PDB file of C-alpha atoms in Angstrom:
ATOM      1  CA  MET A   1      32.167 156.098 104.343  1.00 96.00           C
ATOM      2  CA  PHE A   2      32.085 157.199 100.709  1.00 98.00           C
ATOM      3  CA  VAL A   3      30.645 155.102  97.784  1.00 98.00           C
ATOM      4  CA  THR A   4      31.066 155.772  94.110  1.00 98.00           C
ATOM      5  CA  ASN A   5      27.922 154.723  92.072  1.00 97.00           C
ATOM      6  CA  SER A   6      28.913 154.295  88.462  1.00 95.00           C
ATOM      7  CA  GLY A   7      25.382 153.966  87.331  1.00 95.00           C
ATOM      8  CA  THR A   8      24.338 157.279  88.725  1.00 96.00           C
ATOM      9  CA  GLY A   9      27.639 159.165  88.369  1.00 95.00           C
ATOM     10  CA  THR A  10      27.463 160.114  91.963  1.00 97.00           C
ATOM     11  CA  VAL A  11      29.444 159.617  95.460  1.00 98.00           C
ATOM     12  CA  GLY A  12      27.200 158.983  98.310  1.00 98.00           C
ATOM     13  CA  GLU A  13      28.032 159.467 101.885  1.00 98.00           C
ATOM     14  CA  TYR A  14      27.092 156.923 104.686  1.00 98.00           C
ATOM     15  CA  SER A  15      27.964 156.332 108.284  1.00 96.00           C
ATOM     16  CA  THR A  16      29.690 153.040 109.122  1.00 96.00           C
ATOM     17  CA  SER A  17      26.575 152.017 110.575  1.00 96.00           C
ATOM     18  CA  GLY A  18      24.762 152.315 107.384  1.00 97.00           C
ATOM     19  CA  GLU A  19      22.845 155.472 107.872  1.00 97.00           C
ATOM     20  CA  PRO A  20      22.636 157.672 104.754  1.00 97.00           C
ATOM     21  CA  LEU A  21      24.152 161.073 105.262  1.00 97.00           C
ATOM     22  CA  ASP A  22      24.043 162.338 101.779  1.00 98.00           C
ATOM     23  CA  LEU A  23      23.157 160.104  98.783  1.00 97.00           C
ATOM     24  CA  THR A  24      24.574 162.555  96.129  1.00 97.00           C
ATOM     25  CA  LEU A  25      27.284 164.194  98.027  1.00 98.00           C
ATOM     26  CA  ILE A  26      29.160 164.386  94.527  1.00 98.00           C
ATOM     27  CA  SER A  27      27.029 164.228  91.207  1.00 96.00           C
ATOM     28  CA  GLY A  28      27.732 164.820  87.559  1.00 93.00           C
ATOM     29  CA  LEU A  29      30.520 162.408  87.207  1.00 93.00           C
ATOM     30  CA  ILE A  30      31.129 160.167  84.359  1.00 89.00           C
ATOM     31  CA  SER A  31      31.932 156.596  85.027  1.00 89.00           C
ATOM     32  CA  PRO A  32      33.567 157.204  88.552  1.00 94.00           C
ATOM     33  CA  GLN A  33      35.719 154.350  89.611  1.00 94.00           C
ATOM     34  CA  GLY A  34      38.102 154.651  92.384  1.00 96.00           C
ATOM     35  CA  ILE A  35      37.903 156.878  95.550  1.00 98.00           C
ATOM     36  CA  ALA A  36      40.580 157.866  98.175  1.00 98.00           C
ATOM     37  CA  VAL A  37      40.085 160.002 101.102  1.00 97.00           C
ATOM     38  CA  SER A  38      42.927 162.048 102.997  1.00 91.00           C
ATOM     39  CA  GLU A  39      42.290 164.470 105.843  1.00 82.00           C
ATOM     40  CA  GLU A  40      39.635 166.875 104.471  1.00 89.00           C
ATOM     41  CA  ASN A  41      39.777 165.687 100.742  1.00 96.00           C
ATOM     42  CA  LEU A  42      38.264 163.365  98.390  1.00 98.00           C
ATOM     43  CA  PHE A  43      39.928 162.074  95.226  1.00 98.00           C
ATOM     44  CA  VAL A  44      37.651 160.455  92.573  1.00 97.00           C
ATOM     45  CA  THR A  45      38.743 159.075  89.272  1.00 96.00           C
ATOM     46  CA  SER A  46      36.553 159.146  86.133  1.00 91.00           C
ATOM     47  CA  PHE A  47      37.419 156.409  83.791  1.00 78.00           C
ATOM     48  CA  ALA A  48      35.625 157.667  80.529  1.00 69.00           C
ATOM     49  CA  VAL A  49      37.888 158.859  77.755  1.00 57.00           C
ATOM     50  CA  PRO A  50      38.771 162.785  77.739  1.00 51.00           C
ATOM     51  CA  ASP A  51      36.807 163.541  74.821  1.00 54.00           C
ATOM     52  CA  ARG A  52      33.616 162.548  76.643  1.00 53.00           C
ATOM     53  CA  GLY A  53      34.522 164.538  79.846  1.00 50.00           C
ATOM     54  CA  GLY A  54      36.245 161.910  81.773  1.00 59.00           C
ATOM     55  CA  GLY A  55      39.686 160.559  82.063  1.00 88.00           C
ATOM     56  CA  ARG A  56      40.527 162.547  85.129  1.00 92.00           C
ATOM     57  CA  VAL A  57      41.165 162.714  88.838  1.00 96.00           C
ATOM     58  CA  GLY A  58      38.752 165.210  90.726  1.00 96.00           C
ATOM     59  CA  GLU A  59      39.359 166.669  94.153  1.00 98.00           C
ATOM     60  CA  TYR A  60      36.713 167.504  96.455  1.00 98.00           C
ATOM     61  CA  THR A  61      36.200 168.420 100.106  1.00 97.00           C
ATOM     62  CA  ILE A  62      34.743 165.759 102.379  1.00 96.00           C
ATOM     63  CA  SER A  63      31.608 168.111 102.208  1.00 97.00           C
ATOM     64  CA  GLY A  64      31.357 167.453  98.625  1.00 97.00           C
ATOM     65  CA  ALA A  65      32.367 170.939  97.418  1.00 98.00           C
ATOM     66  CA  PRO A  66      34.558 170.660  94.323  1.00 97.00           C
ATOM     67  CA  VAL A  67      38.056 171.861  94.797  1.00 97.00           C
ATOM     68  CA  ASN A  68      39.479 170.886  91.416  1.00 97.00           C
ATOM     69  CA  ARG A  69      37.411 168.697  88.941  1.00 94.00           C
ATOM     70  CA  THR A  70      40.322 168.155  86.802  1.00 93.00           C
ATOM     71  CA  LEU A  71      43.241 168.017  89.167  1.00 96.00           C
ATOM     72  CA  ILE A  72      44.862 165.355  87.026  1.00 95.00           C
ATOM     73  CA  THR A  73      44.126 164.229  83.373  1.00 91.00           C
ATOM     74  CA  LEU A  74      44.947 160.587  82.484  1.00 88.00           C
ATOM     75  CA  PHE A  75      43.553 158.123  79.888  1.00 84.00           C
ATOM     76  CA  GLY A  76      41.604 155.384  81.610  1.00 85.00           C
ATOM     77  CA  PRO A  77      42.130 156.265  85.415  1.00 92.00           C
ATOM     78  CA  SER A  78      40.679 153.637  87.735  1.00 93.00           C
ATOM     79  CA  ALA A  79      42.097 152.560  91.017  1.00 96.00           C
ATOM     80  CA  ILE A  80      43.472 155.167  93.215  1.00 97.00           C
ATOM     81  CA  ALA A  81      45.312 155.237  96.625  1.00 97.00           C
ATOM     82  CA  VAL A  82      46.525 158.108  98.793  1.00 97.00           C
ATOM     83  CA  SER A  83      49.671 158.242 101.196  1.00 95.00           C
ATOM     84  CA  GLY A  84      50.574 161.426 102.965  1.00 94.00           C
ATOM     85  CA  MET A  85      50.947 164.005 100.320  1.00 96.00           C
ATOM     86  CA  ASN A  86      50.850 161.595  97.361  1.00 97.00           C
ATOM     87  CA  LEU A  87      48.539 159.829  94.971  1.00 98.00           C
ATOM     88  CA  PHE A  88      48.993 156.797  93.218  1.00 98.00           C
ATOM     89  CA  VAL A  89      46.511 156.224  90.266  1.00 97.00           C
ATOM     90  CA  VAL A  90      46.105 153.400  87.703  1.00 95.00           C
ATOM     91  CA  SER A  91      45.814 154.369  84.233  1.00 90.00           C
ATOM     92  CA  ASP A  92      45.025 152.042  81.075  1.00 80.00           C
ATOM     93  CA  ASN A  93      45.489 153.097  77.674  1.00 68.00           C
ATOM     94  CA  ILE A  94      44.206 150.058  75.430  1.00 57.00           C
ATOM     95  CA  SER A  95      44.994 151.700  72.281  1.00 55.00           C
ATOM     96  CA  SER A  96      48.648 152.167  73.171  1.00 53.00           C
ATOM     97  CA  GLU A  97      48.814 148.943  75.278  1.00 54.00           C
ATOM     98  CA  SER A  98      50.272 151.283  78.104  1.00 69.00           C
ATOM     99  CA  SER A  99      49.061 150.194  81.644  1.00 86.00           C
ATOM    100  CA  LYS A 100      51.052 151.551  84.533  1.00 93.00           C
ATOM    101  CA  VAL A 101      50.723 153.076  88.054  1.00 96.00           C
ATOM    102  CA  GLY A 102      51.588 156.877  88.139  1.00 96.00           C
ATOM    103  CA  LYS A 103      52.606 158.973  91.210  1.00 98.00           C
ATOM    104  CA  PHE A 104      51.507 162.537  91.757  1.00 98.00           C
ATOM    105  CA  THR A 105      51.156 164.971  94.671  1.00 98.00           C
ATOM    106  CA  THR A 106      47.774 165.621  96.085  1.00 97.00           C
ATOM    107  CA  SER A 107      48.131 169.141  94.535  1.00 97.00           C
ATOM    108  CA  GLY A 108      48.107 167.425  91.204  1.00 97.00           C
ATOM    109  CA  ALA A 109      51.684 167.751  90.285  1.00 98.00           C
ATOM    110  CA  VAL A 110      53.428 164.843  88.484  1.00 97.00           C
ATOM    111  CA  VAL A 111      56.112 162.985  90.428  1.00 98.00           C
ATOM    112  CA  ASN A 112      56.465 160.137  88.056  1.00 97.00           C
ATOM    113  CA  ARG A 113      53.791 159.069  85.471  1.00 92.00           C
ATOM    114  CA  ASP A 114      55.516 155.739  84.983  1.00 93.00           C
ATOM    115  CA  LEU A 115      56.127 154.838  88.694  1.00 97.00           C
ATOM    116  CA  ILE A 116      55.488 151.111  87.905  1.00 96.00           C
ATOM    117  CA  ALA A 117      55.302 150.319  84.272  1.00 91.00           C
ATOM    118  CA  GLY A 118      55.119 147.141  82.050  1.00 86.00           C
ATOM    119  CA  LEU A 119      51.947 146.078  83.690  1.00 90.00           C
ATOM    120  CA  SER A 120      49.365 144.121  81.845  1.00 87.00           C
ATOM    121  CA  PHE A 121      46.115 145.256  83.139  1.00 87.00           C
ATOM    122  CA  PRO A 122      46.341 146.587  86.814  1.00 91.00           C
ATOM    123  CA  ASN A 123      43.098 147.285  88.387  1.00 90.00           C
ATOM    124  CA  ALA A 124      43.273 147.574  92.063  1.00 95.00           C
ATOM    125  CA  LEU A 125      45.629 149.345  94.501  1.00 97.00           C
ATOM    126  CA  ALA A 126      46.419 149.476  98.333  1.00 97.00           C
ATOM    127  CA  VAL A 127      49.032 151.372 100.176  1.00 97.00           C
ATOM    128  CA  ALA A 128      50.273 150.667 103.626  1.00 95.00           C
ATOM    129  CA  GLY A 129      53.135 152.868 104.953  1.00 94.00           C
ATOM    130  CA  ASN A 130      55.841 152.969 102.340  1.00 96.00           C
ATOM    131  CA  LYS A 131      54.442 149.843 100.517  1.00 97.00           C
ATOM    132  CA  LEU A 132      52.210 149.782  97.531  1.00 98.00           C
ATOM    133  CA  PHE A 133      50.192 146.733  96.456  1.00 98.00           C
ATOM    134  CA  VAL A 134      49.158 146.543  92.974  1.00 97.00           C
ATOM    135  CA  ALA A 135      46.688 143.747  91.461  1.00 96.00           C
ATOM    136  CA  ASP A 136      47.380 143.074  87.888  1.00 93.00           C
ATOM    137  CA  PHE A 137      44.459 141.157  86.306  1.00 89.00           C
ATOM    138  CA  GLY A 138      46.478 140.538  82.976  1.00 86.00           C
ATOM    139  CA  ASN A 139      49.275 138.850  84.895  1.00 89.00           C
ATOM    140  CA  GLN A 140      47.039 137.548  87.479  1.00 91.00           C
ATOM    141  CA  ASN A 141      49.083 138.374  90.505  1.00 94.00           C
ATOM    142  CA  ILE A 142      49.612 140.938  93.113  1.00 97.00           C
ATOM    143  CA  GLY A 143      52.927 142.811  93.131  1.00 97.00           C
ATOM    144  CA  LYS A 144      54.481 144.627  96.082  1.00 98.00           C
ATOM    145  CA  TYR A 145      56.438 147.778  95.736  1.00 98.00           C
ATOM    146  CA  THR A 146      57.732 150.700  97.743  1.00 98.00           C
ATOM    147  CA  THR A 147      55.926 153.932  97.187  1.00 98.00           C
ATOM    148  CA  SER A 148      59.093 155.096  95.154  1.00 97.00           C
ATOM    149  CA  GLY A 149      58.373 152.270  92.622  1.00 97.00           C
ATOM    150  CA  GLU A 150      61.111 149.810  93.535  1.00 97.00           C
ATOM    151  CA  PRO A 151      59.826 146.151  93.346  1.00 97.00           C
ATOM    152  CA  VAL A 152      59.922 144.202  96.766  1.00 98.00           C
ATOM    153  CA  ASN A 153      58.242 141.225  95.046  1.00 97.00           C
ATOM    154  CA  ALA A 154      56.449 141.708  91.850  1.00 95.00           C
ATOM    155  CA  ARG A 155      54.733 138.205  92.372  1.00 95.00           C
ATOM    156  CA  LEU A 156      53.801 138.511  96.104  1.00 97.00           C
ATOM    157  CA  VAL A 157      50.726 136.731  95.340  1.00 96.00           C
ATOM    158  CA  PRO A 158      50.618 134.679  92.232  1.00 92.00           C
ATOM    159  CA  GLU A 159      47.808 132.926  90.237  1.00 82.00           C
ATOM    160  CA  LEU A 160      44.931 135.142  90.981  1.00 85.00           C
ATOM    161  CA  THR A 161      41.940 135.116  89.015  1.00 84.00           C
ATOM    162  CA  PHE A 162      40.378 138.711  88.887  1.00 88.00           C
ATOM    163  CA  ALA A 163      41.089 140.986  92.051  1.00 92.00           C
ATOM    164  CA  SER A 164      38.839 143.845  91.936  1.00 94.00           C
ATOM    165  CA  SER A 165      39.825 145.466  95.108  1.00 96.00           C
ATOM    166  CA  MET A 166      42.318 145.464  98.040  1.00 97.00           C
ATOM    167  CA  ALA A 167      42.568 146.613 101.543  1.00 97.00           C
ATOM    168  CA  VAL A 168      45.373 146.517 104.221  1.00 97.00           C
ATOM    169  CA  PHE A 169      45.078 145.990 107.952  1.00 96.00           C
ATOM    170  CA  GLY A 170      48.262 145.451 109.801  1.00 96.00           C
ATOM    171  CA  ASP A 171      49.891 142.080 108.292  1.00 97.00           C
ATOM    172  CA  SER A 172      46.611 141.225 106.471  1.00 98.00           C
ATOM    173  CA  LEU A 173      45.955 141.875 102.722  1.00 98.00           C
ATOM    174  CA  PHE A 174      42.236 141.530 101.847  1.00 98.00           C
ATOM    175  CA  VAL A 175      41.437 140.991  98.170  1.00 98.00           C
ATOM    176  CA  ALA A 176      38.005 141.005  96.628  1.00 97.00           C
ATOM    177  CA  ASP A 177      37.817 138.261  93.792  1.00 94.00           C
ATOM    178  CA  VAL A 178      34.992 138.878  91.189  1.00 93.00           C
ATOM    179  CA  SER A 179      35.240 135.679  89.415  1.00 90.00           C
ATOM    180  CA  LEU A 180      35.109 133.506  92.850  1.00 93.00           C
ATOM    181  CA  GLY A 181      32.571 135.892  94.570  1.00 96.00           C
ATOM    182  CA  ARG A 182      34.680 136.170  97.871  1.00 97.00           C
ATOM    183  CA  VAL A 183      37.159 137.952  99.731  1.00 98.00           C
ATOM    184  CA  SER A 184      40.400 136.180 100.660  1.00 97.00           C
ATOM    185  CA  GLU A 185      43.105 137.087 103.029  1.00 98.00           C
ATOM    186  CA  TYR A 186      46.689 136.998 102.491  1.00 98.00           C
ATOM    187  CA  ASN A 187      49.850 137.878 104.517  1.00 98.00           C
ATOM    188  CA  THR A 188      51.304 141.192 103.492  1.00 98.00           C
ATOM    189  CA  THR A 189      55.005 140.054 104.185  1.00 97.00           C
ATOM    190  CA  THR A 190      55.050 136.610 102.556  1.00 97.00           C
ATOM    191  CA  GLY A 191      52.197 136.700 100.254  1.00 97.00           C
ATOM    192  CA  ALA A 192      50.915 133.325 101.936  1.00 97.00           C
ATOM    193  CA  LEU A 193      47.203 132.574 101.746  1.00 97.00           C
ATOM    194  CA  VAL A 194      45.666 132.814 105.325  1.00 97.00           C
ATOM    195  CA  ASN A 195      42.028 132.431 104.513  1.00 97.00           C
ATOM    196  CA  PRO A 196      40.858 131.633 100.929  1.00 96.00           C
ATOM    197  CA  ALA A 197      37.343 132.431 101.590  1.00 97.00           C
ATOM    198  CA  LEU A 198      37.345 134.918 104.503  1.00 98.00           C
ATOM    199  CA  VAL A 199      33.863 136.106 103.169  1.00 98.00           C
ATOM    200  CA  SER A 200      32.185 134.001 100.480  1.00 97.00           C
ATOM    201  CA  GLY A 201      28.822 133.749  98.753  1.00 96.00           C
ATOM    202  CA  LEU A 202      29.112 137.311  97.048  1.00 97.00           C
ATOM    203  CA  ASP A 203      27.835 138.218  93.677  1.00 96.00           C
ATOM    204  CA  PHE A 204      30.429 140.709  92.375  1.00 96.00           C
ATOM    205  CA  PRO A 205      32.567 142.101  95.203  1.00 97.00           C
ATOM    206  CA  SER A 206      33.816 145.654  93.705  1.00 96.00           C
ATOM    207  CA  GLY A 207      35.088 147.660  96.776  1.00 97.00           C
ATOM    208  CA  LEU A 208      36.829 147.041  99.973  1.00 97.00           C
ATOM    209  CA  ALA A 209      37.600 149.236 102.998  1.00 97.00           C
ATOM    210  CA  VAL A 210      38.558 148.415 106.688  1.00 97.00           C
ATOM    211  CA  SER A 211      37.472 150.842 109.539  1.00 95.00           C
ATOM    212  CA  GLY A 212      36.946 150.399 113.246  1.00 94.00           C
ATOM    213  CA  GLY A 213      37.974 146.569 113.021  1.00 95.00           C
ATOM    214  CA  TYR A 214      35.330 145.857 110.353  1.00 97.00           C
ATOM    215  CA  LEU A 215      35.572 145.025 106.686  1.00 98.00           C
ATOM    216  CA  PHE A 216      33.115 146.803 104.217  1.00 98.00           C
ATOM    217  CA  VAL A 217      32.478 145.093 100.907  1.00 98.00           C
ATOM    218  CA  SER A 218      30.475 146.579  98.121  1.00 98.00           C
ATOM    219  CA  ASP A 219      28.806 144.539  95.497  1.00 98.00           C
ATOM    220  CA  TYR A 220      28.483 145.926  92.127  1.00 97.00           C
ATOM    221  CA  ASN A 221      25.504 143.520  90.894  1.00 96.00           C
ATOM    222  CA  THR A 222      23.449 143.717  94.100  1.00 97.00           C
ATOM    223  CA  GLY A 223      23.986 147.424  94.881  1.00 98.00           C
ATOM    224  CA  THR A 224      24.788 146.649  98.392  1.00 98.00           C
ATOM    225  CA  ILE A 225      27.630 147.050 101.086  1.00 98.00           C
ATOM    226  CA  GLY A 226      28.034 144.393 103.615  1.00 98.00           C
ATOM    227  CA  LYS A 227      29.815 144.858 107.075  1.00 98.00           C
ATOM    228  CA  TYR A 228      31.864 141.838 108.341  1.00 98.00           C
ATOM    229  CA  THR A 229      34.430 141.285 111.166  1.00 98.00           C
ATOM    230  CA  LEU A 230      38.045 140.920 110.211  1.00 97.00           C
ATOM    231  CA  SER A 231      37.637 137.190 111.152  1.00 97.00           C
ATOM    232  CA  GLY A 232      34.864 136.996 108.311  1.00 97.00           C
ATOM    233  CA  GLU A 233      31.859 136.853 110.436  1.00 98.00           C
ATOM    234  CA  THR A 234      28.748 138.657 108.934  1.00 98.00           C
ATOM    235  CA  VAL A 235      27.675 141.661 110.837  1.00 98.00           C
ATOM    236  CA  ASP A 236      25.055 142.655 108.221  1.00 98.00           C
ATOM    237  CA  ALA A 237      25.354 141.426 104.585  1.00 98.00           C
ATOM    238  CA  THR A 238      23.059 144.320 103.402  1.00 98.00           C
ATOM    239  CA  LEU A 239      24.141 147.327 105.729  1.00 98.00           C
ATOM    240  CA  ILE A 240      23.558 149.401 102.851  1.00 98.00           C
ATOM    241  CA  SER A 241      21.261 148.868  99.800  1.00 97.00           C
ATOM    242  CA  GLY A 242      19.821 150.508  96.653  1.00 97.00           C
ATOM    243  CA  LEU A 243      23.154 151.621  95.313  1.00 98.00           C
ATOM    244  CA  ASP A 244      23.652 151.800  91.580  1.00 96.00           C
ATOM    245  CA  ARG A 245      26.603 149.739  90.471  1.00 97.00           C
ATOM    246  CA  PRO A 246      29.062 150.805  93.315  1.00 97.00           C
ATOM    247  CA  THR A 247      32.631 150.438  92.211  1.00 96.00           C
ATOM    248  CA  SER A 248      34.696 151.416  95.404  1.00 97.00           C
ATOM    249  CA  ILE A 249      34.551 152.538  98.955  1.00 97.00           C
ATOM    250  CA  ALA A 250      36.737 154.966 101.040  1.00 97.00           C
ATOM    251  CA  VAL A 251      36.364 155.477 104.871  1.00 95.00           C
ATOM    252  CA  ILE A 252      37.933 158.683 106.773  1.00 89.00           C
ATOM    253  CA  PRO A 253      40.919 157.210 108.546  1.00 75.00           C
ATOM    254  CA  ALA A 254      40.221 156.764 112.263  1.00 61.00           C
ATOM    255  CA  SER A 255      43.217 159.110 113.141  1.00 49.00           C
ATOM    256  CA  VAL A 256      41.570 161.846 111.155  1.00 41.00           C
ATOM    257  CA  ALA A 257      38.372 161.446 112.999  1.00 44.00           C
ATOM    258  CA  GLU A 258      40.133 161.253 116.286  1.00 39.00           C
ATOM    259  CA  ILE A 259      42.015 164.534 115.703  1.00 37.00           C
ATOM    260  CA  SER A 260      38.695 166.223 114.647  1.00 40.00           C
ATOM    261  CA  SER A 261      37.052 165.155 117.657  1.00 40.00           C
ATOM    262  CA  THR A 262      39.861 166.239 119.803  1.00 40.00           C
ATOM    263  CA  TRP A 263      39.807 169.932 118.342  1.00 37.00           C
ATOM    264  CA  ILE A 264      36.092 170.045 119.020  1.00 35.00           C
ATOM    265  CA  LEU A 265      36.590 169.096 122.536  1.00 40.00           C
ATOM    266  CA  LEU A 266      39.277 171.567 123.080  1.00 38.00           C
ATOM    267  CA  LEU A 267      37.217 174.349 121.371  1.00 36.00           C
ATOM    268  CA  LEU A 268      34.355 173.485 123.704  1.00 37.00           C
ATOM    269  CA  ALA A 269      36.460 173.564 126.580  1.00 44.00           C
ATOM    270  CA  VAL A 270      37.901 177.002 125.615  1.00 39.00           C
ATOM    271  CA  THR A 271      34.493 178.434 124.985  1.00 39.00           C
ATOM    272  CA  ALA A 272      33.453 177.368 128.460  1.00 41.00           C
ATOM    273  CA  ILE A 273      36.547 178.890 130.176  1.00 40.00           C
ATOM    274  CA  LEU A 274      35.822 182.244 128.328  1.00 38.00           C
ATOM    275  CA  SER A 275      32.405 182.229 129.342  1.00 40.00           C
ATOM    276  CA  LEU A 276      33.193 181.429 132.822  1.00 40.00           C
ATOM    277  CA  LYS A 277      35.617 184.344 132.953  1.00 44.00           C
ATOM    278  CA  ALA A 278      32.948 186.680 131.622  1.00 42.00           C
ATOM    279  CA  TRP A 279      30.677 185.991 134.378  1.00 44.00           C
ATOM    280  CA  LEU A 280      33.354 186.176 137.335  1.00 47.00           C
ATOM    281  CA  PRO A 281      33.504 189.453 139.143  1.00 53.00           C
ATOM    282  CA  ARG A 282      36.515 191.588 138.286  1.00 51.00           C
ATOM    283  CA  PRO A 283      38.806 192.531 141.129  1.00 49.00           C
ATOM    284  CA  ALA A 284      38.382 195.911 142.692  1.00 48.00           C
TER     285      ALA A 284
END
């Protein structure tokens, strides 16, 4: 699990059981906001304006090595999501009143800088298959679009207050609400409210991630990450503590971990066979 710390300008790495693996996996960032993971790469947004060294999307390996610190340059990039070979990035330019979601390749090439435009203040993204969910704080709603930018339902979830982060699992859309201090659950198809307070009693929920049948929620003010079941039961409300203004969470997809494990087992099997052959007597 990877966590952005806006206070220290770092990305930390932890296991989903809460063990710290590398507290400063990536450092030297300016106001890191969003984070997304795809296969062997991490993508991190720095929200600061360009003349202060930010306003960019950086690419790193999951081991923290920089691949391209300025993969994409944008004004005010915040939320980010990845699907296949594509990146979706929210950018806000207050001076020009331009707030939108852009689409780029994972190599940094522009696909469409104005994939979804005309937004008021988009601040959270989630992607599932070919569907993209966009929380717009200014219009107080969540819209559903295709990953090509066509609207499916621009007001899938209306009358929100302040959605800071989202995560999708199956038919469930989990939404962190800062103003109400809780995580709510909605249906991804109809937008119907399933549970208004799936997880409640939070101070300032800032990031969400789903992995292994659990929901992980970061709290900006308390510097913690809590672990919950998908039904909302608390597993450990302070699974990780001591963070400095965490803004977002990303977890390596299970499929990637499973593939990596499979390759490791195959390599071990091949090594064992070769070693055995070396010890077998050669035919006369």
